[in-house]
Coordinates of C-alpha atoms in Angstrom, one line a residue:
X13 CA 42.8 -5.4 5.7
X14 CA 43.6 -2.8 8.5
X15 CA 47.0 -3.3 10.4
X16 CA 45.3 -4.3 13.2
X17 CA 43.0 -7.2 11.8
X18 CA 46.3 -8.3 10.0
X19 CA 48.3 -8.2 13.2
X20 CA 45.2 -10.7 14.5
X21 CA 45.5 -12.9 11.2
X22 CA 49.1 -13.0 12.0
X23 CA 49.1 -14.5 15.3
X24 CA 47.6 -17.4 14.1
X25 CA 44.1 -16.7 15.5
X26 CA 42.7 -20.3 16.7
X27 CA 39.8 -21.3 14.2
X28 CA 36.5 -22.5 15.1
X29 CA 34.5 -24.8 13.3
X30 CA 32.5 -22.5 11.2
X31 CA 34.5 -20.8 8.0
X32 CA 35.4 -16.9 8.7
X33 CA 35.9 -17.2 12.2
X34 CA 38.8 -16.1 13.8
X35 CA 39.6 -16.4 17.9
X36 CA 40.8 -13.0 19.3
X37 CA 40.6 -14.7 23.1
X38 CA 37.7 -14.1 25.5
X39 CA 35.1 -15.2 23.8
X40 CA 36.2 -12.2 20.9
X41 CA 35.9 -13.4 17.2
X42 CA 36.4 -11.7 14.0
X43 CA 34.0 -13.3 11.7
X44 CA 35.0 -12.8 8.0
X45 CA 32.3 -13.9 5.5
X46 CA 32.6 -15.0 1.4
X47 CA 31.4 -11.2 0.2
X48 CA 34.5 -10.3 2.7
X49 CA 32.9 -8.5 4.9
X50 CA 34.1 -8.3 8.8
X51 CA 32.4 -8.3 12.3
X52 CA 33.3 -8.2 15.6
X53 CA 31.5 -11.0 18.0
X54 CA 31.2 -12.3 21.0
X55 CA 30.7 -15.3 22.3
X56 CA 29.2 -16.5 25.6
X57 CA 27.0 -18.7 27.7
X58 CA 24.8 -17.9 30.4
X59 CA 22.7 -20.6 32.5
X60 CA 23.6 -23.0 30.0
X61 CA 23.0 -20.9 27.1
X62 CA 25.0 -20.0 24.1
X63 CA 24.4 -16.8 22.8
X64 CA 26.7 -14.7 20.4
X65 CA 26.4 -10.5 20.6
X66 CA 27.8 -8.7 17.4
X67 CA 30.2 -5.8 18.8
X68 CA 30.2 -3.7 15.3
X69 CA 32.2 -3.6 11.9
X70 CA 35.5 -4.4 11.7
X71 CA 35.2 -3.4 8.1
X72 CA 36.9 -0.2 6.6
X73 CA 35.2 3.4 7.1
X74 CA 35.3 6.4 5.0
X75 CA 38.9 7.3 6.7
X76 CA 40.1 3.8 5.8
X77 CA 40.3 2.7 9.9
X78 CA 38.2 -0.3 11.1
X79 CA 34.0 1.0 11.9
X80 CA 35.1 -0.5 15.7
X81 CA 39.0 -1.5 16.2
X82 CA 40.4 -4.3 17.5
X83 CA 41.0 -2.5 20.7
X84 CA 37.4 -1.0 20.9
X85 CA 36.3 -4.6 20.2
X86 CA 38.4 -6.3 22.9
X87 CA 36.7 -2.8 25.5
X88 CA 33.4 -3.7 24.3
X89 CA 34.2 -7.5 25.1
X90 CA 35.0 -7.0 28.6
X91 CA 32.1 -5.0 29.2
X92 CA 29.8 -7.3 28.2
X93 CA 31.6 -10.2 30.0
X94 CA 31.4 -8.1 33.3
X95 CA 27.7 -8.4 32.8
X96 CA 27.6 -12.1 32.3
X97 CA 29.7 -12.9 35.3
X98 CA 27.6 -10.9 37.1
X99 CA 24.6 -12.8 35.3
X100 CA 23.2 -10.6 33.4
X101 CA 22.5 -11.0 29.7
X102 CA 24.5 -8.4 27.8
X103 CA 22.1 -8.8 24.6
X104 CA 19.2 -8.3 27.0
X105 CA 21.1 -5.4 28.7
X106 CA 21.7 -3.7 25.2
X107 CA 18.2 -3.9 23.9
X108 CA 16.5 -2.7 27.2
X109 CA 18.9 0.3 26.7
X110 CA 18.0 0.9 23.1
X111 CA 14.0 0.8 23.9
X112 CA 14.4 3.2 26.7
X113 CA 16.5 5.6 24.6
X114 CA 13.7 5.4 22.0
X115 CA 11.0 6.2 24.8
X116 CA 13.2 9.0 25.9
X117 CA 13.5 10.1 22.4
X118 CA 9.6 10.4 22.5
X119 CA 9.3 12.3 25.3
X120 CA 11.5 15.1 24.0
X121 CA 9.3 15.4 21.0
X122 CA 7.7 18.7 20.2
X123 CA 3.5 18.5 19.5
X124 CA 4.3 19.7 16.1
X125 CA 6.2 16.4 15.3
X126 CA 4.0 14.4 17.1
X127 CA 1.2 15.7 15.2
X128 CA 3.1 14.3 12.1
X129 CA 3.8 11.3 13.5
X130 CA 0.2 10.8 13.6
X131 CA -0.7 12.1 10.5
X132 CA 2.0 9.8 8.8
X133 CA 0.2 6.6 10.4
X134 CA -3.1 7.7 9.8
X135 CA -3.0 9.2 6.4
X136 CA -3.1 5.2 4.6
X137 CA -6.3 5.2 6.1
X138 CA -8.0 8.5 5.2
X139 CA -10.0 8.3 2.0
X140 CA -8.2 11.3 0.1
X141 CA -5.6 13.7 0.4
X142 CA -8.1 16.6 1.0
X143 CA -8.9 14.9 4.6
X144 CA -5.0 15.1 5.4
X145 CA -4.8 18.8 4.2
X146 CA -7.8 19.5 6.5
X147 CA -6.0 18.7 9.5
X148 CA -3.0 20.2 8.4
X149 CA -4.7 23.7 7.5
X150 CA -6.7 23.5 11.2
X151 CA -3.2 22.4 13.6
X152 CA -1.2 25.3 11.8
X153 CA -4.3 27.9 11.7
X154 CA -5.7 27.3 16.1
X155 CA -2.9 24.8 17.7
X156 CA 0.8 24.8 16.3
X157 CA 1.1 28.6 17.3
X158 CA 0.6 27.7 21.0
X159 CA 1.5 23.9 21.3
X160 CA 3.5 23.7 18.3
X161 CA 6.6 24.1 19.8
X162 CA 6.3 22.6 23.6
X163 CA 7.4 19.3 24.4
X164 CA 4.5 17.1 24.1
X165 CA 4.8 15.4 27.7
X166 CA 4.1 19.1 28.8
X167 CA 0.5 19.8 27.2
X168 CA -1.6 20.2 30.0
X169 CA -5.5 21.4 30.2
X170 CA -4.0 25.0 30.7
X171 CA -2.6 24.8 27.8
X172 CA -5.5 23.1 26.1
X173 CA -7.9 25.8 27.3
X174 CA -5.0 28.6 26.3
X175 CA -5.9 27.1 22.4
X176 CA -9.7 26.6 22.5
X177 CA -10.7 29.9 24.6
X178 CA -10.2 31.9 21.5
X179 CA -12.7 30.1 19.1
X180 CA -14.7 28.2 21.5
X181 CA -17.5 30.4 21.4
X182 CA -16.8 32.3 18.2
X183 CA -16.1 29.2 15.9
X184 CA -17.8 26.4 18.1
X185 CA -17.6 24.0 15.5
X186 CA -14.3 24.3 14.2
X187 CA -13.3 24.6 18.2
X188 CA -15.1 21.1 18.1
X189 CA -12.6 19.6 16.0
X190 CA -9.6 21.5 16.6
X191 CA -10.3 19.6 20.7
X192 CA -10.9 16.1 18.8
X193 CA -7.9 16.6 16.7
X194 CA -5.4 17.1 19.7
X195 CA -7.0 14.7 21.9
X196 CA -5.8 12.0 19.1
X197 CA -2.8 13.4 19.3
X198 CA -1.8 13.5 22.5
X199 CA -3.7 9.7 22.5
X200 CA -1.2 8.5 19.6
X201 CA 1.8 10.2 21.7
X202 CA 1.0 8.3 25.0
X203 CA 0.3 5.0 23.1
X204 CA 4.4 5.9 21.4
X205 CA 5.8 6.2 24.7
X206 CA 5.9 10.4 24.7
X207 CA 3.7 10.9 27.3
X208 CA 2.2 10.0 30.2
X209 CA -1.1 10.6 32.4
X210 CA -5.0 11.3 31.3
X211 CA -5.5 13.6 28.1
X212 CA -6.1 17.2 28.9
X213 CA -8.1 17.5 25.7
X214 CA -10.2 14.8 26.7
X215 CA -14.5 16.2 27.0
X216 CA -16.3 13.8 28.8
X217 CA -15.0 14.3 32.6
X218 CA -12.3 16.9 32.0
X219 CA -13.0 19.7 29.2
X220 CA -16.8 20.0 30.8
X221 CA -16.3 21.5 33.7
X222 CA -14.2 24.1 32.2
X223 CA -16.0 25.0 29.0
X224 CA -19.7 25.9 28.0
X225 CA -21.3 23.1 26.2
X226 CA -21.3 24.0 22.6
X227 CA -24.8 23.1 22.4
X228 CA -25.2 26.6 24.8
X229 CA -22.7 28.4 22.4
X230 CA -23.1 27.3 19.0
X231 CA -24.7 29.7 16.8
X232 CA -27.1 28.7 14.0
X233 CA -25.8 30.0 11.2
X234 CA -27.9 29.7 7.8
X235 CA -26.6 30.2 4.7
X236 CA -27.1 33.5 3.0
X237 CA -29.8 32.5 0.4
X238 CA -31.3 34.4 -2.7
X239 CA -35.4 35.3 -1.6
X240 CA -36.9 33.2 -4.0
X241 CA -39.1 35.4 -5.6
X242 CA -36.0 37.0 -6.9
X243 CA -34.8 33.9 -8.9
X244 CA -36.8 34.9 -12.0
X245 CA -34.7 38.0 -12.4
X246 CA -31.8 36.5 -11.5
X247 CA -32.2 33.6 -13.9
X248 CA -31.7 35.8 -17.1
X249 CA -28.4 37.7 -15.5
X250 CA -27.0 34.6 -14.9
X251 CA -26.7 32.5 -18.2
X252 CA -25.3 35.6 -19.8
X253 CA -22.5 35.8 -17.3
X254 CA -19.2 34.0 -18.8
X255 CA -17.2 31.2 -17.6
X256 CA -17.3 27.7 -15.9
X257 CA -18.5 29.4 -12.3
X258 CA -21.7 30.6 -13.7
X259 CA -22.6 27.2 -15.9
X260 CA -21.6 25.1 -12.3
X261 CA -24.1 27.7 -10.4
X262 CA -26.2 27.1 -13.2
X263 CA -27.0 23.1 -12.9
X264 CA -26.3 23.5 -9.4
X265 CA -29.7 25.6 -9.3
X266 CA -31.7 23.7 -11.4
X267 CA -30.7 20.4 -9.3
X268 CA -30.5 21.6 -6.0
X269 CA -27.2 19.9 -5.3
X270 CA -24.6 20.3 -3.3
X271 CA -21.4 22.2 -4.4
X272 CA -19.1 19.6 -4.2
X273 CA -21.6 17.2 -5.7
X274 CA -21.9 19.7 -8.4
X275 CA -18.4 20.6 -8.8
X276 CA -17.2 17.0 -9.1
X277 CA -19.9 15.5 -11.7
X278 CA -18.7 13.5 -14.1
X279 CA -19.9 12.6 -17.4
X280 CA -19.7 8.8 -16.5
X281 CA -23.1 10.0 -13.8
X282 CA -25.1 11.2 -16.7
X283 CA -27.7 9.3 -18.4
X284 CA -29.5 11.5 -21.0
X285 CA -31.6 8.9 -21.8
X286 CA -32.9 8.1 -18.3
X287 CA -32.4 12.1 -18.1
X288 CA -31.2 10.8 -14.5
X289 CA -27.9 12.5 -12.8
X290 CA -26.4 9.6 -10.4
X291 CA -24.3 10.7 -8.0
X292 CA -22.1 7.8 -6.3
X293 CA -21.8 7.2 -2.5
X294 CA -18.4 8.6 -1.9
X295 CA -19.6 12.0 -2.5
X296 CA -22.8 12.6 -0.8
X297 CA -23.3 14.0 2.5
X298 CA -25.1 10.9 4.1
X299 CA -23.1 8.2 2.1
X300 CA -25.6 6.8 0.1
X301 CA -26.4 7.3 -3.5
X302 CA -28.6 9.9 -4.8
X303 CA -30.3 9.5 -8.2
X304 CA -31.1 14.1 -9.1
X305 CA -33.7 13.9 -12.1
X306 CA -32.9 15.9 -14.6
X307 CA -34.7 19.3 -16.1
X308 CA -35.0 20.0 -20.2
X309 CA -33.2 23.1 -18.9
X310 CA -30.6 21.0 -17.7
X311 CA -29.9 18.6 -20.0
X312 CA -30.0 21.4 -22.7
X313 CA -26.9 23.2 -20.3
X314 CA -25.4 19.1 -20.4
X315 CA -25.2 18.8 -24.0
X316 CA -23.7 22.6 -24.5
X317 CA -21.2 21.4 -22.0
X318 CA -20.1 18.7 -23.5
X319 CA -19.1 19.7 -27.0
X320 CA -16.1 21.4 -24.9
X321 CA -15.7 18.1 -22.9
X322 CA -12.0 17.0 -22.3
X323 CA -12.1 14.5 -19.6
X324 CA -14.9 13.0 -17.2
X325 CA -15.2 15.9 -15.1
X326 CA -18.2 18.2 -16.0
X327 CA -16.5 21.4 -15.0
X328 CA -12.5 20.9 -15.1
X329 CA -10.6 23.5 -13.2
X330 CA -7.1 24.8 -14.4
X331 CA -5.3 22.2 -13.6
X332 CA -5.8 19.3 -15.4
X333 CA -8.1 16.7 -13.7
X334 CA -9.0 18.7 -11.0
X335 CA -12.3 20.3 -10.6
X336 CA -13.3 24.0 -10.3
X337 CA -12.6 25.8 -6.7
X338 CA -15.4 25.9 -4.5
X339 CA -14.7 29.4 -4.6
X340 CA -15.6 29.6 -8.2
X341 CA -19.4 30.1 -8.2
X342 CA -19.3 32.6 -4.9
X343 CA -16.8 34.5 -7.2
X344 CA -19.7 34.9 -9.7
X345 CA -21.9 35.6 -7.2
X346 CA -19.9 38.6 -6.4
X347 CA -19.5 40.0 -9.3
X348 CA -23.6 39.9 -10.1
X349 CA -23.3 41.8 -6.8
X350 CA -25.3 39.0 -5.1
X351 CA -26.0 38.5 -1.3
X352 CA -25.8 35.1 -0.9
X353 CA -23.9 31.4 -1.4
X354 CA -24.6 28.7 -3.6
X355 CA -25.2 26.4 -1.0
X356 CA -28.0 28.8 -0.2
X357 CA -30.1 28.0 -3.4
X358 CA -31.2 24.9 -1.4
X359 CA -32.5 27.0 1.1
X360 CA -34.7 29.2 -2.1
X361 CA -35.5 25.7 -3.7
X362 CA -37.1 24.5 -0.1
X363 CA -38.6 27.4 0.8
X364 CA -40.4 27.6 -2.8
X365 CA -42.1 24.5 -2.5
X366 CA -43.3 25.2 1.2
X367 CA -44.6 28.2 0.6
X368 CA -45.8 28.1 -3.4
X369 CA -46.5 24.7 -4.2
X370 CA -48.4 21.4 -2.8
X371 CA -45.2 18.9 -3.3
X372 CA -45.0 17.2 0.0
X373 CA -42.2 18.1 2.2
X374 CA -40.8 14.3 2.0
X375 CA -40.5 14.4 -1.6
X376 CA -38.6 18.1 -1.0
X377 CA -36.6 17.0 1.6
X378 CA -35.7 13.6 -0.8
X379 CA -34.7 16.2 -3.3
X380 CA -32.1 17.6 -1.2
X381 CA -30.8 14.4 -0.3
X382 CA -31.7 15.1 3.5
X383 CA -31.3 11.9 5.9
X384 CA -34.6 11.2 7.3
X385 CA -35.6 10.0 10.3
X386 CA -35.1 5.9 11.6
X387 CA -38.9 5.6 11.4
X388 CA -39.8 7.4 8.2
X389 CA -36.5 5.3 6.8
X390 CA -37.7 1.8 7.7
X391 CA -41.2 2.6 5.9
X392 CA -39.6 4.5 2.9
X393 CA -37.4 2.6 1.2
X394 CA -37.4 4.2 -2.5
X395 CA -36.3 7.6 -3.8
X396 CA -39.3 9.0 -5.2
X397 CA -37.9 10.0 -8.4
X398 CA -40.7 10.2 -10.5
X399 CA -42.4 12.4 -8.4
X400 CA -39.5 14.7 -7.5
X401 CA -38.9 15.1 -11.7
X402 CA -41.9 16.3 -11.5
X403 CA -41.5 18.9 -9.2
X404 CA -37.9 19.3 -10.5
X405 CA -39.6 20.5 -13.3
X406 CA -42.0 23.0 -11.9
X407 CA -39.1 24.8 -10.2
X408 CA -37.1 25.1 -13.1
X409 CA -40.1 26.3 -15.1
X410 CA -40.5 28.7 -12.3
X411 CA -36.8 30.1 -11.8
X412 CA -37.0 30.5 -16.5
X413 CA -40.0 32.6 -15.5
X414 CA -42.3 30.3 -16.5
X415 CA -43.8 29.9 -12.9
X416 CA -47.5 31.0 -12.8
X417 CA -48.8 28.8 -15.4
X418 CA -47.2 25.1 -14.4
X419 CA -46.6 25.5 -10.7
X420 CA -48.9 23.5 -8.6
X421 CA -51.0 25.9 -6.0
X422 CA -51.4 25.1 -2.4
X423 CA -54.5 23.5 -2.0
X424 CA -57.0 25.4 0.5
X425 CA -57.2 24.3 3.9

């Protein structure tokens, strides 16, 4: 016990009813409780109301004083009694005094860690991790360089338009999210107290009379695909090529798929007795699952596949249970000195089958998973599997070379 509680103990402090408390005068107690611990409190009533404030530790610090002495105590004390003689809750004053420190607080917060106080709250709700290093990757890339650093009750449209001029017509659709991105931003900052006003990223009514509709700048932009009347070459080059890239680009071909749906197969999806690839929800475009029939060309790449298999994912990247790099197949691409993405095989698949063959463009478009229309939907409720193996099969036959016998002609007009 400090010199100064003992001196209190010493005077004979008058005791109340409860155990461990000790009368200092004025409404001042030193409450002392079974684990030994001690704490300054105060006692008062205001419009008939007892209320007790705590005024701090009495307890020893890391220099051996009292946390709040005895003389700090009896300060605080007065203070507060000042207030209630003037009737004013002390507790009430204290607390209204904390909040607006916190709002204060807010205001003085750069973007940058107001953009991470939204990413913290949000990222419990975001499906993966991926989503989270999306945003991260666009704020530091198109807005911390300018807004970073600025106090975010100071973002105005100037400022707004400073970040988006660069890219808005160049990059419309990654301007497009960069503008949604800080418009929740700045939104979960004024909900926190940190700002104040309408949102200068904001479109509808603000944005729109200062920037081109992207609809008037956005640039379609196909991509690069492989002619394909060139896949028959192409076929042999690839399956000699080595490595992981060149069997993804492989089944990615032969199924028309998606890279990501490619890349993050699983063996669990595969049923080589159905010879039917099911790809779940969760990774299609359009959120609903997509049964891919499957090729003798592509179970025969399955089944060499899996005598190497060491997890569930079809083709495992480095590090273990992740999945190859998107990158992967455009590296192999490259280095068969190909013009073109994978993504763009899609683009050879469709075009084959409009311009070669008599499949009809629903059961193409079912192939490549497209969303159709409310109408077509409500009227078309399967997949048309059996009928998309068979034309599955004709374009595999085609890219092996084996086109001109099996593929079904146009019919005349």
């Amino acid at each position: 016990m400090t010199k100064e509680i003992a001196k209190l103990s010493a005077r004979r402090m008058a005791t109340e009813k409860r155990p461990g408390m000790h009368a200092d005068g004025g409404g001042l107690y030193l409450q002392v409780t079974p684990t030994g611990a001690r704490t300054w409190l105060l006692r008062y009533q205001l419009a008939g109301r007892r209320r007790e404030m705590g005024l701090g530790s009495a307890s020893a610090g890391p220099d051996g004083k009292p946390v709040v002495s005895l003389a700090d105590a009896r300060l605080k004390a007065a203070d507060a009694m000042r207030l209630v003689a003037a009737g004013i809750d002390p507790i009430a004053d204290r607390d209204a005094k904390r909040a607006a420190a916190v709002v204060e607080a807010a205001k003085t917060m750069t973007f940058r860690a107001s953009a991470e106080a939204f990413l913290t709250s949000m990222r419990a709700g975001w499906r993966n991790a991926k989503h989270a290093a999306q945003w991260d990757s666009t704020l530091e890339t198109y807005v911390h360089p300018t807004l970073g650093d600025l106090p975010v009750r100071s973002i105005d449209a100037a400022l707004i338009l400073k970040v988006l001029n660069p890219i808005w017509r160049t990059k419309p659709e990654t301007a497009s999210r960069v503008r949604g991105r800080v418009e929740a931003i700045l939104d979960h900052a004024k909900a926190q107290g940190g700002r104040e006003g309408d949102n200068p990223a904001r479109w509808s009514g603000n944005l729109q009379y200062m920037l081109p509709s992207l609809r008037d700048v956005r640039l379609v932009r196909h991509h690069a695909s492989m002619p394909y009347g060139d896949m028959p070459t192409f076929w042999p080059r690839l399956q000699i090529a080595d490595g992981q890239g060149a069997r993804a680009l492989e089944f990615l071909i032969l199924t028309a798929g998606r890279t990501g749906e490619v890349l993050n197969a699983q063996w669990p999806e595969i049923d080589d007795g159905a010879r039917v690839w099911t790809v779940p929800p969760e990774r299609m475009k359009g959120k609903k699952e997509h049964r891919v029939p499957l090729t003798d060309p592509a179970l025969a790449l399955l089944r060499k596949l899996a005598a190497a298999r060491t997890g569930d994912l079809i083709f495992p990247g480095q590090s273990e249970g992740m999945p190859l790099s998107n990158m992967t197949m455009q590296a192999v691409l490259r280095r068969l000195r190909v013009r073109g993405t994978p993504h763009g095989f899609r683009s050879s698949f469709r075009t084959w089958v409009a311009e070669e063959t008599s499949f009809p463009a629903d059961v193409a478009e079912a192939a490549l998973a497209h969303t159709q229309g409310k109408l077509h939907a409500a009227y078309q409720r399967g997949d048309l599997l059996e009928k998309r193996r068979t034309m599955m099969d004709a374009w595999a036959n085609y890219v092996e070379g084996r086109g001109a016998d099996v593929v079904p002609l146009r019919r005349p007009g």
